[in-house]
């Protein structure tokens, strides 16, 4: 555990890619283990229900990946300068977990709900990183514009064009 504490494994895109590939390769094993655990809990009703299926959520995954890189750029620079704060570590780690959980929707769609607990902190982390780093860089407009286009585009695609979360007919 000392290795993970000192090496910032969550700040490595290569390590993230390896974890995602491992999830892809072992998705059936992970699914079977998840079912075994769920059957012993009060959530056993999900097994075999309409929520027990694989549905890879590409748009949330891409949004979380873009936010991860938005946070990773200043983290990497601050790490080289020895200026990494505990908040930067926490926010990047939470985003790293959020990316992985969004990818896990290839196993079961319920992972998207779990990912919300980790990606909720994007509201704080984006603002924190902008104030701490992007506000003072020459490329702040480019990075922030790309982030806003990604967030706005995903909102338009999911909620306006495809009307995924509409309230009708309720």
PDB file of C-alpha atoms in Angstrom:
ATOM      1  CA  UNK A   1       0.000   0.000   0.000  1.00  0.00           C
ATOM      2  CA  UNK A   2       2.960   2.294   0.518  1.00  0.00           C
ATOM      3  CA  UNK A   3       3.629   2.142  -3.240  1.00  0.00           C
ATOM      4  CA  UNK A   4       0.133   3.394  -4.043  1.00  0.00           C
ATOM      5  CA  UNK A   5       0.332   6.162  -1.458  1.00  0.00           C
ATOM      6  CA  UNK A   6       3.575   7.639  -2.762  1.00  0.00           C
ATOM      7  CA  UNK A   7       3.358   7.056  -6.508  1.00  0.00           C
ATOM      8  CA  UNK A   8      -0.009   8.632  -7.355  1.00  0.00           C
ATOM      9  CA  UNK A   9      -1.137   5.617  -9.391  1.00  0.00           C
ATOM     10  CA  UNK A  10      -4.392   7.439 -10.176  1.00  0.00           C
ATOM     11  CA  UNK A  11      -2.411  10.152 -11.987  1.00  0.00           C
ATOM     12  CA  UNK A  12      -1.213   7.753 -14.661  1.00  0.00           C
ATOM     13  CA  UNK A  13      -3.307   7.524 -17.828  1.00  0.00           C
ATOM     14  CA  UNK A  14      -1.408   4.335 -18.668  1.00  0.00           C
ATOM     15  CA  UNK A  15      -2.455   2.724 -15.387  1.00  0.00           C
ATOM     16  CA  UNK A  16      -6.051   3.840 -15.985  1.00  0.00           C
ATOM     17  CA  UNK A  17      -5.936   2.266 -19.448  1.00  0.00           C
ATOM     18  CA  UNK A  18      -4.572  -0.998 -17.970  1.00  0.00           C
ATOM     19  CA  UNK A  19      -7.386  -1.079 -15.397  1.00  0.00           C
ATOM     20  CA  UNK A  20      -9.993  -0.484 -18.115  1.00  0.00           C
ATOM     21  CA  UNK A  21      -8.536  -3.261 -20.277  1.00  0.00           C
ATOM     22  CA  UNK A  22      -8.521  -5.607 -17.269  1.00  0.00           C
ATOM     23  CA  UNK A  23     -12.200  -4.817 -16.641  1.00  0.00           C
ATOM     24  CA  UNK A  24     -12.974  -5.538 -20.284  1.00  0.00           C
ATOM     25  CA  UNK A  25     -11.105  -8.846 -20.212  1.00  0.00           C
ATOM     26  CA  UNK A  26     -12.529 -10.017 -16.874  1.00  0.00           C
ATOM     27  CA  UNK A  27     -16.026  -8.544 -17.165  1.00  0.00           C
ATOM     28  CA  UNK A  28     -17.781 -11.943 -16.943  1.00  0.00           C
ATOM     29  CA  UNK A  29     -15.833 -12.885 -13.832  1.00  0.00           C
ATOM     30  CA  UNK A  30     -16.563  -9.482 -12.270  1.00  0.00           C
ATOM     31  CA  UNK A  31     -20.253  -9.837 -13.132  1.00  0.00           C
ATOM     32  CA  UNK A  32     -20.477 -13.306 -11.581  1.00  0.00           C
ATOM     33  CA  UNK A  33     -18.756 -12.106  -8.406  1.00  0.00           C
ATOM     34  CA  UNK A  34     -21.053  -9.103  -8.252  1.00  0.00           C
ATOM     35  CA  UNK A  35     -24.095 -11.377  -8.521  1.00  0.00           C
ATOM     36  CA  UNK A  36     -22.781 -13.610  -5.728  1.00  0.00           C
ATOM     37  CA  UNK A  37     -22.374 -10.586  -3.473  1.00  0.00           C
ATOM     38  CA  UNK A  38     -25.759  -9.091  -4.386  1.00  0.00           C
ATOM     39  CA  UNK A  39     -27.558 -12.350  -3.676  1.00  0.00           C
ATOM     40  CA  UNK A  40     -26.461 -12.087  -0.036  1.00  0.00           C
ATOM     41  CA  UNK A  41     -27.740  -8.530   0.431  1.00  0.00           C
ATOM     42  CA  UNK A  42     -31.027  -6.687   0.409  1.00  0.00           C
ATOM     43  CA  UNK A  43     -30.245  -5.755  -3.212  1.00  0.00           C
ATOM     44  CA  UNK A  44     -30.824  -9.324  -4.393  1.00  0.00           C
ATOM     45  CA  UNK A  45     -34.039  -8.157  -6.074  1.00  0.00           C
ATOM     46  CA  UNK A  46     -31.892  -6.517  -8.766  1.00  0.00           C
ATOM     47  CA  UNK A  47     -30.594  -9.913  -9.892  1.00  0.00           C
ATOM     48  CA  UNK A  48     -32.616 -11.027 -12.890  1.00  0.00           C
ATOM     49  CA  UNK A  49     -34.657  -7.804 -12.897  1.00  0.00           C
ATOM     50  CA  UNK A  50     -34.950  -5.199 -15.633  1.00  0.00           C
ATOM     51  CA  UNK A  51     -31.836  -3.509 -14.179  1.00  0.00           C
ATOM     52  CA  UNK A  52     -29.637  -6.591 -14.564  1.00  0.00           C
ATOM     53  CA  UNK A  53     -28.112  -5.984 -17.978  1.00  0.00           C
ATOM     54  CA  UNK A  54     -25.029  -4.575 -19.639  1.00  0.00           C
ATOM     55  CA  UNK A  55     -25.386  -1.162 -21.262  1.00  0.00           C
ATOM     56  CA  UNK A  56     -22.136   0.701 -21.873  1.00  0.00           C
ATOM     57  CA  UNK A  57     -22.765   4.417 -21.339  1.00  0.00           C
ATOM     58  CA  UNK A  58     -20.386   6.009 -23.832  1.00  0.00           C
ATOM     59  CA  UNK A  59     -21.319   9.667 -23.298  1.00  0.00           C
ATOM     60  CA  UNK A  60     -20.948   9.667 -19.474  1.00  0.00           C
ATOM     61  CA  UNK A  61     -17.712   7.719 -19.860  1.00  0.00           C
ATOM     62  CA  UNK A  62     -16.268  10.235 -22.329  1.00  0.00           C
ATOM     63  CA  UNK A  63     -17.366  13.193 -20.200  1.00  0.00           C
ATOM     64  CA  UNK A  64     -15.704  11.697 -17.142  1.00  0.00           C
ATOM     65  CA  UNK A  65     -12.569  10.921 -19.133  1.00  0.00           C
ATOM     66  CA  UNK A  66     -12.353  14.525 -20.385  1.00  0.00           C
ATOM     67  CA  UNK A  67     -12.824  15.834 -16.834  1.00  0.00           C
ATOM     68  CA  UNK A  68     -10.132  13.407 -15.649  1.00  0.00           C
ATOM     69  CA  UNK A  69      -7.645  14.860 -18.142  1.00  0.00           C
ATOM     70  CA  UNK A  70      -8.753  18.395 -17.259  1.00  0.00           C
ATOM     71  CA  UNK A  71      -7.769  17.643 -13.668  1.00  0.00           C
ATOM     72  CA  UNK A  72      -4.684  15.634 -14.605  1.00  0.00           C
ATOM     73  CA  UNK A  73      -2.913  18.431 -16.522  1.00  0.00           C
ATOM     74  CA  UNK A  74      -2.493  20.783 -13.536  1.00  0.00           C
ATOM     75  CA  UNK A  75      -1.929  17.865 -11.162  1.00  0.00           C
ATOM     76  CA  UNK A  76       1.028  16.694 -13.240  1.00  0.00           C
ATOM     77  CA  UNK A  77       2.522  20.188 -13.363  1.00  0.00           C
ATOM     78  CA  UNK A  78       2.047  20.763  -9.645  1.00  0.00           C
ATOM     79  CA  UNK A  79       3.528  17.338  -8.897  1.00  0.00           C
ATOM     80  CA  UNK A  80       6.688  18.251 -10.817  1.00  0.00           C
ATOM     81  CA  UNK A  81       6.905  21.521  -8.889  1.00  0.00           C
ATOM     82  CA  UNK A  82       6.212  19.784  -5.564  1.00  0.00           C
ATOM     83  CA  UNK A  83       3.054  21.842  -5.023  1.00  0.00           C
ATOM     84  CA  UNK A  84       0.357  19.137  -5.005  1.00  0.00           C
ATOM     85  CA  UNK A  85      -2.288  19.786  -2.356  1.00  0.00           C
ATOM     86  CA  UNK A  86      -4.435  17.209  -0.577  1.00  0.00           C
ATOM     87  CA  UNK A  87      -7.532  18.556  -2.316  1.00  0.00           C
ATOM     88  CA  UNK A  88      -5.931  17.994  -5.723  1.00  0.00           C
ATOM     89  CA  UNK A  89      -5.098  14.420  -4.738  1.00  0.00           C
ATOM     90  CA  UNK A  90      -8.612  13.747  -3.492  1.00  0.00           C
ATOM     91  CA  UNK A  91     -10.400  15.286  -6.466  1.00  0.00           C
ATOM     92  CA  UNK A  92      -8.236  13.476  -9.012  1.00  0.00           C
ATOM     93  CA  UNK A  93      -8.651  10.164  -7.200  1.00  0.00           C
ATOM     94  CA  UNK A  94     -12.449  10.557  -7.039  1.00  0.00           C
ATOM     95  CA  UNK A  95     -12.528  11.362 -10.744  1.00  0.00           C
ATOM     96  CA  UNK A  96     -10.309   8.352 -11.511  1.00  0.00           C
ATOM     97  CA  UNK A  97     -12.755   6.090  -9.672  1.00  0.00           C
ATOM     98  CA  UNK A  98     -15.656   7.762 -11.490  1.00  0.00           C
ATOM     99  CA  UNK A  99     -14.100   6.996 -14.882  1.00  0.00           C
ATOM    100  CA  UNK A 100     -13.628   3.355 -13.923  1.00  0.00           C
ATOM    101  CA  UNK A 101     -17.180   3.012 -12.620  1.00  0.00           C
ATOM    102  CA  UNK A 102     -18.626   4.593 -15.775  1.00  0.00           C
ATOM    103  CA  UNK A 103     -16.649   2.076 -17.803  1.00  0.00           C
ATOM    104  CA  UNK A 104     -18.070  -0.717 -15.635  1.00  0.00           C
ATOM    105  CA  UNK A 105     -21.461  -0.162 -17.259  1.00  0.00           C
ATOM    106  CA  UNK A 106     -20.200  -2.759 -19.747  1.00  0.00           C
ATOM    107  CA  UNK A 107     -20.752  -5.178 -16.851  1.00  0.00           C
ATOM    108  CA  UNK A 108     -24.022  -3.823 -15.472  1.00  0.00           C
ATOM    109  CA  UNK A 109     -25.948  -0.619 -15.958  1.00  0.00           C
ATOM    110  CA  UNK A 110     -26.234  -0.106 -12.186  1.00  0.00           C
ATOM    111  CA  UNK A 111     -22.576   0.967 -12.110  1.00  0.00           C
ATOM    112  CA  UNK A 112     -23.694   4.282 -13.587  1.00  0.00           C
ATOM    113  CA  UNK A 113     -25.678   4.996 -10.422  1.00  0.00           C
ATOM    114  CA  UNK A 114     -22.680   4.125  -8.289  1.00  0.00           C
ATOM    115  CA  UNK A 115     -20.461   6.413 -10.382  1.00  0.00           C
ATOM    116  CA  UNK A 116     -22.665   9.387  -9.506  1.00  0.00           C
ATOM    117  CA  UNK A 117     -21.334   9.241  -5.941  1.00  0.00           C
ATOM    118  CA  UNK A 118     -17.829   9.897  -7.261  1.00  0.00           C
ATOM    119  CA  UNK A 119     -18.550  12.194 -10.192  1.00  0.00           C
ATOM    120  CA  UNK A 120     -20.736  14.472  -8.078  1.00  0.00           C
ATOM    121  CA  UNK A 121     -17.527  16.116  -6.881  1.00  0.00           C
ATOM    122  CA  UNK A 122     -16.852  17.445 -10.402  1.00  0.00           C
ATOM    123  CA  UNK A 123     -18.737  20.585  -9.401  1.00  0.00           C
ATOM    124  CA  UNK A 124     -16.115  21.280  -6.784  1.00  0.00           C
ATOM    125  CA  UNK A 125     -13.054  19.907  -8.536  1.00  0.00           C
ATOM    126  CA  UNK A 126     -13.486  21.790 -11.812  1.00  0.00           C
ATOM    127  CA  UNK A 127     -13.951  25.067  -9.977  1.00  0.00           C
ATOM    128  CA  UNK A 128     -11.051  24.308  -7.648  1.00  0.00           C
ATOM    129  CA  UNK A 129      -8.641  23.446 -10.464  1.00  0.00           C
ATOM    130  CA  UNK A 130      -9.742  26.436 -12.499  1.00  0.00           C
ATOM    131  CA  UNK A 131      -9.145  28.852  -9.618  1.00  0.00           C
ATOM    132  CA  UNK A 132      -5.902  27.191  -8.576  1.00  0.00           C
ATOM    133  CA  UNK A 133      -4.338  26.563 -11.991  1.00  0.00           C
ATOM    134  CA  UNK A 134      -6.226  27.346 -15.187  1.00  0.00           C
ATOM    135  CA  UNK A 135      -7.004  30.922 -14.212  1.00  0.00           C
ATOM    136  CA  UNK A 136      -3.277  31.709 -14.394  1.00  0.00           C
ATOM    137  CA  UNK A 137      -2.275  29.824 -17.565  1.00  0.00           C
ATOM    138  CA  UNK A 138      -2.094  31.004 -21.145  1.00  0.00           C
ATOM    139  CA  UNK A 139      -4.145  28.033 -22.405  1.00  0.00           C
ATOM    140  CA  UNK A 140      -7.002  28.495 -19.926  1.00  0.00           C
ATOM    141  CA  UNK A 141      -9.451  29.435 -22.673  1.00  0.00           C
ATOM    142  CA  UNK A 142      -8.685  26.359 -24.795  1.00  0.00           C
ATOM    143  CA  UNK A 143      -8.911  23.830 -21.940  1.00  0.00           C
ATOM    144  CA  UNK A 144     -11.981  25.402 -20.378  1.00  0.00           C
ATOM    145  CA  UNK A 145     -13.694  25.779 -23.766  1.00  0.00           C
ATOM    146  CA  UNK A 146     -13.086  22.094 -24.565  1.00  0.00           C
ATOM    147  CA  UNK A 147     -14.462  21.115 -21.171  1.00  0.00           C
ATOM    148  CA  UNK A 148     -17.563  23.289 -21.596  1.00  0.00           C
ATOM    149  CA  UNK A 149     -18.171  21.966 -25.120  1.00  0.00           C
ATOM    150  CA  UNK A 150     -17.927  18.416 -23.775  1.00  0.00           C
ATOM    151  CA  UNK A 151     -20.293  19.066 -20.871  1.00  0.00           C
ATOM    152  CA  UNK A 152     -22.736  21.105 -22.967  1.00  0.00           C
ATOM    153  CA  UNK A 153     -22.630  18.649 -25.853  1.00  0.00           C
ATOM    154  CA  UNK A 154     -23.340  15.707 -23.589  1.00  0.00           C
ATOM    155  CA  UNK A 155     -26.256  17.557 -22.001  1.00  0.00           C
ATOM    156  CA  UNK A 156     -27.708  18.387 -25.422  1.00  0.00           C
ATOM    157  CA  UNK A 157     -27.224  14.847 -26.732  1.00  0.00           C
ATOM    158  CA  UNK A 158     -28.654  13.078 -23.679  1.00  0.00           C
ATOM    159  CA  UNK A 159     -31.411  15.444 -22.530  1.00  0.00           C
ATOM    160  CA  UNK A 160     -32.475  17.476 -25.570  1.00  0.00           C
ATOM    161  CA  UNK A 161     -31.872  15.324 -28.646  1.00  0.00           C
ATOM    162  CA  UNK A 162     -32.542  11.871 -27.141  1.00  0.00           C
ATOM    163  CA  UNK A 163     -34.826  13.050 -24.302  1.00  0.00           C
ATOM    164  CA  UNK A 164     -33.419  10.350 -22.019  1.00  0.00           C
ATOM    165  CA  UNK A 165     -34.415  11.975 -18.752  1.00  0.00           C
ATOM    166  CA  UNK A 166     -37.721  13.523 -19.745  1.00  0.00           C
ATOM    167  CA  UNK A 167     -40.512  13.752 -17.235  1.00  0.00           C
ATOM    168  CA  UNK A 168     -43.349  12.928 -19.617  1.00  0.00           C
ATOM    169  CA  UNK A 169     -45.799  11.189 -19.373  1.00  0.00           C
ATOM    170  CA  UNK A 170     -45.625  11.774 -15.612  1.00  0.00           C
TER     171      UNK A 170
END
